[in-house]
């Protein structure tokens, strides 16, 4: 019977060699077969930086989108701010218009109108144009003007009307003209405030492109161009606003109270009263009239005696007496109506011009709002 050799024990060294062999085999399998779902071992090491770069790109895109959205929101905010500023301007214009209309009729103008009525009372009195001597002088002057084609009657009456009627009415007109000028200055100040607001909006637009570091160069360039274009147009519109005129037209008040116009009107309604007296005096009597009657001033407060009988007719004296009785009512009726017309014209014209100026300002504001709003919306769409 043969003797069997004993088996060698699996020593520690064998275990170490086995582990090393298995480790090498594992590494080889990783290098050749792949490193699981992440790819080969080398591939796994290469995808790590790629993933970080993709993450960074995604973050930049997200930030760029947020900044673009913020820019658009800021532009929308600018639109709201413009609406607010224009609304403030329109309120200021409305308040100025209301205050002016509420002040009518102007108290200073009413005082001047009352002085004009007092002037009519003087003209219609015996101490004014209705005295006997004044009427005799007027009769001769009118007759002389009719024969010679002169204007002695108007030349004599004009300074009297100037003092007692034209001057107070001119003061009333000046009062309303001054009030309209001050109203105009108020509107100009409000327009200046609007101009400053729009210029401030320009400066605010300049800051909108700051801090947009996440935008691509192309997007940033588009934003800068859009904002720059908008700012330029804002500035242009602001300058237009500063130059817009709210001047009162030259024909704001039809001043029909000149001495010449009033004198022609006055003499016109007096002539029918003197027609019979002039006819009785006759051409020869008028031509023979004394220099004081034809060329001199009106003889206020004097009684002209024999001079009325230059024509040799006592009926002429009776005619003059009847004129002194009829003239006061004629003067009062005609001059009161004229003063009333002037007063009504002043108030009506002032109201009309005030409303027209205010409405022009409101129309400008609405036009500005539409232009600026369309500009902002256009630029928002382009971003």
mmCIF file of C-alpha atoms in Angstrom:
data_model
loop_
_atom_site.group_PDB
_atom_site.id
_atom_site.type_symbol
_atom_site.label_atom_id
_atom_site.label_comp_id
_atom_site.label_asym_id
_atom_site.label_seq_id
_atom_site.Cartn_x
_atom_site.Cartn_y
_atom_site.Cartn_z
ATOM 1 C CA UNK A 1 0.000 0.000 0.000
ATOM 2 C CA UNK A 2 1.466 3.207 -1.130
ATOM 3 C CA UNK A 3 1.812 6.051 1.196
ATOM 4 C CA UNK A 4 -0.092 9.312 0.299
ATOM 5 C CA UNK A 5 1.626 12.698 0.527
ATOM 6 C CA UNK A 6 0.122 15.086 3.002
ATOM 7 C CA UNK A 7 -1.618 18.271 1.502
ATOM 8 C CA UNK A 8 0.179 21.561 1.953
ATOM 9 C CA UNK A 9 -1.627 24.076 4.152
ATOM 10 C CA UNK A 10 -3.133 27.256 2.519
ATOM 11 C CA UNK A 11 -0.804 29.699 4.044
ATOM 12 C CA UNK A 12 -1.123 33.374 4.718
ATOM 13 C CA UNK A 13 1.031 34.122 1.765
ATOM 14 C CA UNK A 14 -1.375 32.306 -0.472
ATOM 15 C CA UNK A 15 -4.194 34.476 0.790
ATOM 16 C CA UNK A 16 -2.303 37.668 0.085
ATOM 17 C CA UNK A 17 -1.458 36.551 -3.435
ATOM 18 C CA UNK A 18 -5.078 35.625 -4.038
ATOM 19 C CA UNK A 19 -6.339 38.999 -2.866
ATOM 20 C CA UNK A 20 -3.845 40.835 -5.047
ATOM 21 C CA UNK A 21 -4.847 38.766 -8.089
ATOM 22 C CA UNK A 22 -8.517 39.500 -7.462
ATOM 23 C CA UNK A 23 -7.799 43.224 -7.057
ATOM 24 C CA UNK A 24 -5.897 43.305 -10.341
ATOM 25 C CA UNK A 25 -8.703 41.465 -12.069
ATOM 26 C CA UNK A 26 -11.238 43.932 -10.643
ATOM 27 C CA UNK A 27 -9.266 46.941 -11.851
ATOM 28 C CA UNK A 28 -8.861 45.389 -15.273
ATOM 29 C CA UNK A 29 -12.588 44.782 -15.455
ATOM 30 C CA UNK A 30 -13.219 48.435 -14.592
ATOM 31 C CA UNK A 31 -10.859 49.609 -17.273
ATOM 32 C CA UNK A 32 -12.239 47.319 -19.963
ATOM 33 C CA UNK A 33 -15.865 46.540 -19.167
ATOM 34 C CA UNK A 34 -16.903 49.888 -17.753
ATOM 35 C CA UNK A 35 -17.489 51.319 -14.323
ATOM 36 C CA UNK A 36 -21.176 50.594 -13.963
ATOM 37 C CA UNK A 37 -23.821 53.114 -14.974
ATOM 38 C CA UNK A 38 -21.315 55.950 -14.805
ATOM 39 C CA UNK A 39 -19.233 54.443 -17.688
ATOM 40 C CA UNK A 40 -15.605 53.338 -17.528
ATOM 41 C CA UNK A 41 -13.418 54.377 -14.714
ATOM 42 C CA UNK A 42 -11.661 56.959 -16.853
ATOM 43 C CA UNK A 43 -14.928 58.112 -18.250
ATOM 44 C CA UNK A 44 -16.307 58.587 -14.776
ATOM 45 C CA UNK A 45 -13.409 60.837 -13.895
ATOM 46 C CA UNK A 46 -13.925 62.873 -17.064
ATOM 47 C CA UNK A 47 -17.707 63.507 -16.615
ATOM 48 C CA UNK A 48 -17.318 65.238 -13.253
ATOM 49 C CA UNK A 49 -15.989 68.564 -14.613
ATOM 50 C CA UNK A 50 -18.438 68.363 -17.514
ATOM 51 C CA UNK A 51 -21.326 68.171 -15.069
ATOM 52 C CA UNK A 52 -20.035 71.145 -13.094
ATOM 53 C CA UNK A 53 -19.761 73.220 -16.251
ATOM 54 C CA UNK A 54 -23.299 72.317 -17.298
ATOM 55 C CA UNK A 55 -24.547 73.291 -13.842
ATOM 56 C CA UNK A 56 -22.751 76.635 -14.078
ATOM 57 C CA UNK A 57 -24.271 77.257 -17.512
ATOM 58 C CA UNK A 58 -27.720 76.518 -16.177
ATOM 59 C CA UNK A 59 -27.177 78.906 -13.282
ATOM 60 C CA UNK A 60 -26.021 81.672 -15.660
ATOM 61 C CA UNK A 61 -29.039 81.140 -17.882
ATOM 62 C CA UNK A 62 -31.355 81.277 -14.914
ATOM 63 C CA UNK A 63 -29.723 84.473 -13.623
ATOM 64 C CA UNK A 64 -29.845 86.033 -17.098
ATOM 65 C CA UNK A 65 -33.539 85.223 -17.334
ATOM 66 C CA UNK A 66 -34.109 86.735 -13.890
ATOM 67 C CA UNK A 67 -32.220 89.907 -14.845
ATOM 68 C CA UNK A 68 -34.129 90.205 -18.126
ATOM 69 C CA UNK A 69 -37.396 89.800 -16.232
ATOM 70 C CA UNK A 70 -36.250 92.411 -13.713
ATOM 71 C CA UNK A 71 -35.382 94.815 -16.550
ATOM 72 C CA UNK A 72 -38.816 94.394 -18.070
ATOM 73 C CA UNK A 73 -40.427 94.850 -14.666
ATOM 74 C CA UNK A 74 -38.416 98.039 -14.131
ATOM 75 C CA UNK A 75 -39.568 99.347 -17.495
ATOM 76 C CA UNK A 76 -43.154 98.563 -16.542
ATOM 77 C CA UNK A 77 -42.502 100.439 -13.303
ATOM 78 C CA UNK A 78 -41.215 103.385 -15.312
ATOM 79 C CA UNK A 79 -44.465 103.332 -17.259
ATOM 80 C CA UNK A 80 -46.452 103.478 -14.035
ATOM 81 C CA UNK A 81 -44.270 106.304 -12.746
ATOM 82 C CA UNK A 82 -44.886 108.294 -15.916
ATOM 83 C CA UNK A 83 -48.623 107.755 -15.537
ATOM 84 C CA UNK A 84 -48.378 109.074 -11.995
ATOM 85 C CA UNK A 85 -46.370 112.144 -12.992
ATOM 86 C CA UNK A 86 -48.691 113.033 -15.841
ATOM 87 C CA UNK A 87 -51.727 112.551 -13.595
ATOM 88 C CA UNK A 88 -50.133 114.931 -11.076
ATOM 89 C CA UNK A 89 -49.621 117.478 -13.842
ATOM 90 C CA UNK A 90 -53.228 117.202 -15.004
ATOM 91 C CA UNK A 91 -54.470 117.690 -11.430
ATOM 92 C CA UNK A 92 -52.345 120.812 -11.063
ATOM 93 C CA UNK A 93 -53.742 122.196 -14.327
ATOM 94 C CA UNK A 94 -57.297 121.453 -13.191
ATOM 95 C CA UNK A 95 -56.717 123.161 -9.845
ATOM 96 C CA UNK A 96 -55.310 126.249 -11.571
ATOM 97 C CA UNK A 97 -58.288 126.380 -13.930
ATOM 98 C CA UNK A 98 -60.799 125.958 -11.103
ATOM 99 C CA UNK A 99 -59.141 128.673 -9.031
ATOM 100 C CA UNK A 100 -59.145 131.131 -11.936
ATOM 101 C CA UNK A 101 -62.776 130.494 -12.891
ATOM 102 C CA UNK A 102 -63.817 130.788 -9.266
ATOM 103 C CA UNK A 103 -62.214 134.255 -9.072
ATOM 104 C CA UNK A 104 -64.513 135.611 -11.825
ATOM 105 C CA UNK A 105 -65.830 138.251 -11.963
ATOM 106 C CA UNK A 106 -62.671 139.912 -10.694
ATOM 107 C CA UNK A 107 -63.329 142.302 -7.827
ATOM 108 C CA UNK A 108 -60.829 144.869 -9.116
ATOM 109 C CA UNK A 109 -62.510 144.739 -12.505
ATOM 110 C CA UNK A 110 -65.913 145.218 -10.880
ATOM 111 C CA UNK A 111 -64.654 148.339 -9.109
ATOM 112 C CA UNK A 112 -63.519 149.778 -12.432
ATOM 113 C CA UNK A 113 -66.899 148.924 -13.978
ATOM 114 C CA UNK A 114 -68.656 150.776 -11.139
ATOM 115 C CA UNK A 115 -66.523 153.855 -11.838
ATOM 116 C CA UNK A 116 -67.608 153.645 -15.478
ATOM 117 C CA UNK A 117 -71.264 153.674 -14.360
ATOM 118 C CA UNK A 118 -70.498 156.718 -12.211
ATOM 119 C CA UNK A 119 -68.966 158.317 -15.291
ATOM 120 C CA UNK A 120 -72.199 157.747 -17.212
ATOM 121 C CA UNK A 121 -74.121 159.458 -14.418
ATOM 122 C CA UNK A 122 -71.863 162.497 -14.808
ATOM 123 C CA UNK A 123 -72.170 162.568 -18.604
ATOM 124 C CA UNK A 124 -75.978 162.412 -18.324
ATOM 125 C CA UNK A 125 -76.135 165.342 -15.893
ATOM 126 C CA UNK A 126 -76.416 169.123 -16.451
ATOM 127 C CA UNK A 127 -72.836 169.397 -15.209
ATOM 128 C CA UNK A 128 -71.775 166.916 -17.871
ATOM 129 C CA UNK A 129 -72.931 166.815 -21.478
ATOM 130 C CA UNK A 130 -76.593 167.688 -20.862
ATOM 131 C CA UNK A 131 -76.154 171.319 -19.868
ATOM 132 C CA UNK A 132 -77.722 174.001 -22.056
ATOM 133 C CA UNK A 133 -74.432 175.631 -23.034
ATOM 134 C CA UNK A 134 -72.796 172.283 -23.892
ATOM 135 C CA UNK A 135 -75.746 171.335 -26.097
ATOM 136 C CA UNK A 136 -75.567 174.655 -27.950
ATOM 137 C CA UNK A 137 -71.869 174.096 -28.595
ATOM 138 C CA UNK A 138 -72.542 170.519 -29.735
ATOM 139 C CA UNK A 139 -75.246 171.716 -32.126
ATOM 140 C CA UNK A 140 -72.889 174.170 -33.784
ATOM 141 C CA UNK A 141 -70.037 171.654 -33.935
ATOM 142 C CA UNK A 142 -72.264 168.992 -35.494
ATOM 143 C CA UNK A 143 -73.586 171.488 -38.042
ATOM 144 C CA UNK A 144 -70.089 172.616 -38.880
ATOM 145 C CA UNK A 145 -68.888 168.998 -39.261
ATOM 146 C CA UNK A 146 -71.807 168.314 -41.588
ATOM 147 C CA UNK A 147 -70.976 171.293 -43.802
ATOM 148 C CA UNK A 148 -67.202 171.157 -43.703
ATOM 149 C CA UNK A 149 -66.652 167.419 -43.353
ATOM 150 C CA UNK A 150 -64.644 167.893 -40.159
ATOM 151 C CA UNK A 151 -64.756 166.055 -36.829
ATOM 152 C CA UNK A 152 -64.993 168.929 -34.338
ATOM 153 C CA UNK A 153 -67.745 167.199 -32.363
ATOM 154 C CA UNK A 154 -65.703 164.042 -31.756
ATOM 155 C CA UNK A 155 -62.593 166.064 -30.903
ATOM 156 C CA UNK A 156 -64.545 167.968 -28.231
ATOM 157 C CA UNK A 157 -66.266 164.933 -26.710
ATOM 158 C CA UNK A 158 -63.311 162.532 -26.785
ATOM 159 C CA UNK A 159 -61.387 163.873 -23.726
ATOM 160 C CA UNK A 160 -64.612 163.900 -21.690
ATOM 161 C CA UNK A 161 -65.363 160.294 -22.550
ATOM 162 C CA UNK A 162 -61.739 159.351 -21.976
ATOM 163 C CA UNK A 163 -61.808 160.629 -18.408
ATOM 164 C CA UNK A 164 -65.212 159.418 -17.300
ATOM 165 C CA UNK A 165 -65.793 156.263 -19.348
ATOM 166 C CA UNK A 166 -62.862 154.958 -21.357
ATOM 167 C CA UNK A 167 -60.278 155.098 -18.562
ATOM 168 C CA UNK A 168 -62.243 153.005 -16.019
ATOM 169 C CA UNK A 169 -63.220 150.474 -18.698
ATOM 170 C CA UNK A 170 -59.611 150.230 -19.843
ATOM 171 C CA UNK A 171 -58.617 149.578 -16.236
ATOM 172 C CA UNK A 172 -61.190 146.778 -16.068
ATOM 173 C CA UNK A 173 -59.763 145.247 -19.254
ATOM 174 C CA UNK A 174 -56.217 145.551 -17.912
ATOM 175 C CA UNK A 175 -57.314 143.760 -14.728
ATOM 176 C CA UNK A 176 -58.602 140.780 -16.682
ATOM 177 C CA UNK A 177 -55.576 140.748 -18.973
ATOM 178 C CA UNK A 178 -53.247 140.708 -15.967
ATOM 179 C CA UNK A 179 -55.222 137.892 -14.337
ATOM 180 C CA UNK A 180 -54.984 135.823 -17.517
ATOM 181 C CA UNK A 181 -51.242 136.447 -17.688
ATOM 182 C CA UNK A 182 -50.821 135.201 -14.108
ATOM 183 C CA UNK A 183 -52.945 132.168 -14.888
ATOM 184 C CA UNK A 184 -50.745 131.535 -17.908
ATOM 185 C CA UNK A 185 -47.626 131.820 -15.734
ATOM 186 C CA UNK A 186 -49.092 129.198 -13.381
ATOM 187 C CA UNK A 187 -49.572 126.796 -16.283
ATOM 188 C CA UNK A 188 -46.030 127.477 -17.451
ATOM 189 C CA UNK A 189 -44.688 126.654 -13.973
ATOM 190 C CA UNK A 190 -46.610 123.382 -13.963
ATOM 191 C CA UNK A 191 -45.250 122.599 -17.423
ATOM 192 C CA UNK A 192 -41.757 123.270 -16.087
ATOM 193 C CA UNK A 193 -42.347 120.823 -13.236
ATOM 194 C CA UNK A 194 -43.458 118.196 -15.750
ATOM 195 C CA UNK A 195 -40.311 118.826 -17.790
ATOM 196 C CA UNK A 196 -38.166 118.251 -14.709
ATOM 197 C CA UNK A 197 -40.063 115.036 -13.960
ATOM 198 C CA UNK A 198 -39.438 113.716 -17.450
ATOM 199 C CA UNK A 199 -35.758 114.604 -17.237
ATOM 200 C CA UNK A 200 -35.601 112.718 -13.941
ATOM 201 C CA UNK A 201 -37.157 109.751 -15.730
ATOM 202 C CA UNK A 202 -34.306 109.951 -18.249
ATOM 203 C CA UNK A 203 -31.750 109.627 -15.464
ATOM 204 C CA UNK A 204 -33.649 106.685 -14.001
ATOM 205 C CA UNK A 205 -33.519 104.947 -17.379
ATOM 206 C CA UNK A 206 -29.724 105.318 -17.440
ATOM 207 C CA UNK A 207 -29.460 103.066 -14.374
ATOM 208 C CA UNK A 208 -31.610 100.264 -15.737
ATOM 209 C CA UNK A 209 -28.762 98.524 -17.608
ATOM 210 C CA UNK A 210 -26.371 98.613 -14.666
ATOM 211 C CA UNK A 211 -25.727 95.271 -12.950
ATOM 212 C CA UNK A 212 -26.902 93.151 -15.893
ATOM 213 C CA UNK A 213 -23.695 91.073 -15.781
ATOM 214 C CA UNK A 214 -25.498 87.783 -16.367
ATOM 215 C CA UNK A 215 -26.842 88.750 -19.778
ATOM 216 C CA UNK A 216 -25.035 87.548 -22.834
ATOM 217 C CA UNK A 217 -23.027 90.188 -24.698
ATOM 218 C CA UNK A 218 -25.649 90.169 -27.443
ATOM 219 C CA UNK A 219 -28.565 90.545 -25.002
ATOM 220 C CA UNK A 220 -26.760 93.228 -23.019
ATOM 221 C CA UNK A 221 -26.017 95.110 -26.214
ATOM 222 C CA UNK A 222 -29.680 94.959 -27.243
ATOM 223 C CA UNK A 223 -30.761 96.184 -23.817
ATOM 224 C CA UNK A 224 -28.282 99.057 -23.839
ATOM 225 C CA UNK A 225 -29.343 100.095 -27.336
ATOM 226 C CA UNK A 226 -33.035 99.908 -26.425
ATOM 227 C CA UNK A 227 -32.610 101.869 -23.198
ATOM 228 C CA UNK A 228 -30.331 104.382 -24.886
ATOM 229 C CA UNK A 229 -32.837 104.914 -27.673
ATOM 230 C CA UNK A 230 -35.641 105.272 -25.156
ATOM 231 C CA UNK A 231 -33.639 107.712 -23.071
ATOM 232 C CA UNK A 232 -32.885 109.831 -26.142
ATOM 233 C CA UNK A 233 -36.540 109.982 -27.117
ATOM 234 C CA UNK A 234 -37.550 110.720 -23.529
ATOM 235 C CA UNK A 235 -35.098 113.615 -23.464
ATOM 236 C CA UNK A 236 -36.388 114.886 -26.811
ATOM 237 C CA UNK A 237 -39.980 114.755 -25.593
ATOM 238 C CA UNK A 238 -38.967 116.466 -22.359
ATOM 239 C CA UNK A 239 -37.354 119.295 -24.312
ATOM 240 C CA UNK A 240 -40.470 119.600 -26.456
ATOM 241 C CA UNK A 241 -42.497 119.854 -23.257
ATOM 242 C CA UNK A 242 -40.315 122.677 -21.980
ATOM 243 C CA UNK A 243 -40.752 124.610 -25.226
ATOM 244 C CA UNK A 244 -44.515 124.127 -25.588
ATOM 245 C CA UNK A 245 -46.269 127.476 -25.532
ATOM 246 C CA UNK A 246 -49.342 128.235 -23.477
ATOM 247 C CA UNK A 247 -49.276 131.879 -24.428
ATOM 248 C CA UNK A 248 -52.545 133.766 -24.485
ATOM 249 C CA UNK A 249 -53.406 134.610 -28.112
ATOM 250 C CA UNK A 250 -53.066 138.232 -29.132
ATOM 251 C CA UNK A 251 -56.831 138.493 -29.572
ATOM 252 C CA UNK A 252 -57.461 137.305 -26.027
ATOM 253 C CA UNK A 253 -59.389 140.491 -25.320
ATOM 254 C CA UNK A 254 -61.092 142.525 -28.000
ATOM 255 C CA UNK A 255 -60.432 145.966 -26.615
ATOM 256 C CA UNK A 256 -63.287 147.963 -28.044
ATOM 257 C CA UNK A 257 -63.076 150.708 -25.444
ATOM 258 C CA UNK A 258 -60.614 152.968 -27.228
ATOM 259 C CA UNK A 259 -61.446 156.636 -26.988
ATOM 260 C CA UNK A 260 -61.961 156.879 -30.740
ATOM 261 C CA UNK A 261 -64.352 153.933 -30.892
ATOM 262 C CA UNK A 262 -66.388 155.149 -27.929
ATOM 263 C CA UNK A 263 -66.495 158.670 -29.264
ATOM 264 C CA UNK A 264 -67.810 157.543 -32.643
ATOM 265 C CA UNK A 265 -70.404 155.406 -30.904
ATOM 266 C CA UNK A 266 -71.409 158.226 -28.579
ATOM 267 C CA UNK A 267 -71.714 160.879 -31.261
ATOM 268 C CA UNK A 268 -73.577 158.401 -33.452
ATOM 269 C CA UNK A 269 -76.519 158.041 -31.061
ATOM 270 C CA UNK A 270 -76.533 161.777 -30.220
ATOM 271 C CA UNK A 271 -76.785 163.060 -33.787
ATOM 272 C CA UNK A 272 -80.506 162.233 -34.223
ATOM 273 C CA UNK A 273 -81.275 164.380 -31.160
ATOM 274 C CA UNK A 274 -79.592 167.405 -32.750
ATOM 275 C CA UNK A 275 -80.896 166.958 -36.298
ATOM 276 C CA UNK A 276 -83.795 169.442 -35.964
ATOM 277 C CA UNK A 277 -81.704 172.061 -34.177
ATOM 278 C CA UNK A 278 -79.000 171.861 -36.826
ATOM 279 C CA UNK A 279 -81.633 172.255 -39.558
ATOM 280 C CA UNK A 280 -83.127 175.344 -37.876
ATOM 281 C CA UNK A 281 -79.701 176.947 -37.446
ATOM 282 C CA UNK A 282 -79.105 176.655 -41.161
ATOM 283 C CA UNK A 283 -75.913 176.700 -43.129
ATOM 284 C CA UNK A 284 -75.247 180.426 -42.838
ATOM 285 C CA UNK A 285 -75.787 180.484 -39.090
ATOM 286 C CA UNK A 286 -73.490 177.540 -38.508
ATOM 287 C CA UNK A 287 -70.847 179.057 -40.730
ATOM 288 C CA UNK A 288 -71.179 182.346 -38.841
ATOM 289 C CA UNK A 289 -70.905 180.625 -35.452
ATOM 290 C CA UNK A 290 -68.365 182.018 -33.044
ATOM 291 C CA UNK A 291 -64.977 180.398 -32.747
ATOM 292 C CA UNK A 292 -65.697 179.277 -29.195
ATOM 293 C CA UNK A 293 -68.793 177.386 -30.294
ATOM 294 C CA UNK A 294 -67.194 175.650 -33.252
ATOM 295 C CA UNK A 295 -63.513 175.308 -32.300
ATOM 296 C CA UNK A 296 -63.389 175.655 -28.536
ATOM 297 C CA UNK A 297 -63.949 173.080 -25.803
ATOM 298 C CA UNK A 298 -67.384 172.282 -24.505
ATOM 299 C CA UNK A 299 -68.600 175.096 -22.158
ATOM 300 C CA UNK A 300 -69.445 173.012 -19.080
ATOM 301 C CA UNK A 301 -71.552 174.886 -16.535
ATOM 302 C CA UNK A 302 -72.073 177.972 -18.760
ATOM 303 C CA UNK A 303 -75.275 179.377 -20.162
ATOM 304 C CA UNK A 304 -74.822 180.570 -23.725
ATOM 305 C CA UNK A 305 -77.297 183.397 -24.330
ATOM 306 C CA UNK A 306 -77.345 185.362 -27.521
ATOM 307 C CA UNK A 307 -75.061 182.946 -29.320
ATOM 308 C CA UNK A 308 -77.956 180.564 -29.934
ATOM 309 C CA UNK A 309 -79.712 183.266 -31.871
ATOM 310 C CA UNK A 310 -76.925 183.669 -34.377
ATOM 311 C CA UNK A 311 -79.320 182.125 -36.856
ATOM 312 C CA UNK A 312 -82.047 184.573 -35.795
ATOM 313 C CA UNK A 313 -84.563 181.893 -34.705
ATOM 314 C CA UNK A 314 -86.014 181.562 -31.219
ATOM 315 C CA UNK A 315 -87.193 178.060 -32.183
ATOM 316 C CA UNK A 316 -83.550 176.994 -32.058
ATOM 317 C CA UNK A 317 -83.449 177.731 -28.336
ATOM 318 C CA UNK A 318 -86.543 175.590 -27.783
ATOM 319 C CA UNK A 319 -84.962 172.739 -29.719
ATOM 320 C CA UNK A 320 -81.844 172.913 -27.543
ATOM 321 C CA UNK A 321 -83.976 172.872 -24.407
ATOM 322 C CA UNK A 322 -85.744 169.711 -25.572
ATOM 323 C CA UNK A 323 -82.342 168.121 -26.284
ATOM 324 C CA UNK A 324 -81.244 168.746 -22.676
ATOM 325 C CA UNK A 325 -84.321 166.863 -21.517
ATOM 326 C CA UNK A 326 -83.916 163.892 -23.865
ATOM 327 C CA UNK A 327 -80.136 163.460 -23.696
ATOM 328 C CA UNK A 328 -79.806 162.041 -20.148
ATOM 329 C CA UNK A 329 -81.980 159.006 -20.854
ATOM 330 C CA UNK A 330 -80.355 158.459 -24.256
ATOM 331 C CA UNK A 331 -76.877 158.557 -22.723
ATOM 332 C CA UNK A 332 -77.797 156.280 -19.836
ATOM 333 C CA UNK A 333 -79.548 153.677 -21.981
ATOM 334 C CA UNK A 334 -76.814 153.471 -24.596
ATOM 335 C CA UNK A 335 -73.799 153.707 -22.292
ATOM 336 C CA UNK A 336 -75.175 151.314 -19.685
ATOM 337 C CA UNK A 337 -75.779 148.763 -22.441
ATOM 338 C CA UNK A 338 -72.254 149.315 -23.748
ATOM 339 C CA UNK A 339 -70.705 148.892 -20.292
ATOM 340 C CA UNK A 340 -72.762 145.748 -19.703
ATOM 341 C CA UNK A 341 -71.528 144.355 -23.029
ATOM 342 C CA UNK A 342 -67.918 145.091 -22.144
ATOM 343 C CA UNK A 343 -68.266 143.480 -18.708
ATOM 344 C CA UNK A 344 -69.948 140.384 -20.138
ATOM 345 C CA UNK A 345 -67.315 140.144 -22.872
ATOM 346 C CA UNK A 346 -64.519 140.346 -20.313
ATOM 347 C CA UNK A 347 -65.950 137.588 -18.134
ATOM 348 C CA UNK A 348 -66.948 135.351 -21.056
ATOM 349 C CA UNK A 349 -63.636 135.802 -22.854
ATOM 350 C CA UNK A 350 -61.631 135.141 -19.683
ATOM 351 C CA UNK A 351 -63.628 131.962 -18.991
ATOM 352 C CA UNK A 352 -63.235 130.778 -22.568
ATOM 353 C CA UNK A 353 -59.494 131.422 -22.715
ATOM 354 C CA UNK A 354 -58.869 129.815 -19.331
ATOM 355 C CA UNK A 355 -60.708 126.657 -20.387
ATOM 356 C CA UNK A 356 -58.959 126.581 -23.759
ATOM 357 C CA UNK A 357 -55.507 126.877 -22.194
ATOM 358 C CA UNK A 358 -56.244 124.201 -19.596
ATOM 359 C CA UNK A 359 -57.664 121.852 -22.210
ATOM 360 C CA UNK A 360 -54.593 122.404 -24.405
ATOM 361 C CA UNK A 361 -52.413 121.375 -21.454
ATOM 362 C CA UNK A 362 -54.530 118.281 -20.803
ATOM 363 C CA UNK A 363 -54.414 117.331 -24.475
ATOM 364 C CA UNK A 364 -50.620 117.666 -24.416
ATOM 365 C CA UNK A 365 -50.469 115.445 -21.332
ATOM 366 C CA UNK A 366 -52.591 112.740 -22.953
ATOM 367 C CA UNK A 367 -50.442 112.896 -26.081
ATOM 368 C CA UNK A 368 -47.255 112.596 -24.017
ATOM 369 C CA UNK A 369 -48.700 109.652 -22.116
ATOM 370 C CA UNK A 370 -49.559 107.838 -25.342
ATOM 371 C CA UNK A 371 -46.164 108.533 -26.930
ATOM 372 C CA UNK A 372 -44.114 107.522 -23.909
ATOM 373 C CA UNK A 373 -46.289 104.487 -23.236
ATOM 374 C CA UNK A 374 -45.950 103.253 -26.819
ATOM 375 C CA UNK A 375 -42.193 103.820 -26.645
ATOM 376 C CA UNK A 376 -41.794 101.750 -23.467
ATOM 377 C CA UNK A 377 -43.991 98.933 -24.730
ATOM 378 C CA UNK A 378 -42.018 98.779 -27.974
ATOM 379 C CA UNK A 379 -38.711 98.523 -26.150
ATOM 380 C CA UNK A 380 -40.038 95.902 -23.720
ATOM 381 C CA UNK A 381 -41.066 93.718 -26.640
ATOM 382 C CA UNK A 382 -37.638 94.066 -28.234
ATOM 383 C CA UNK A 383 -35.798 92.784 -25.152
#
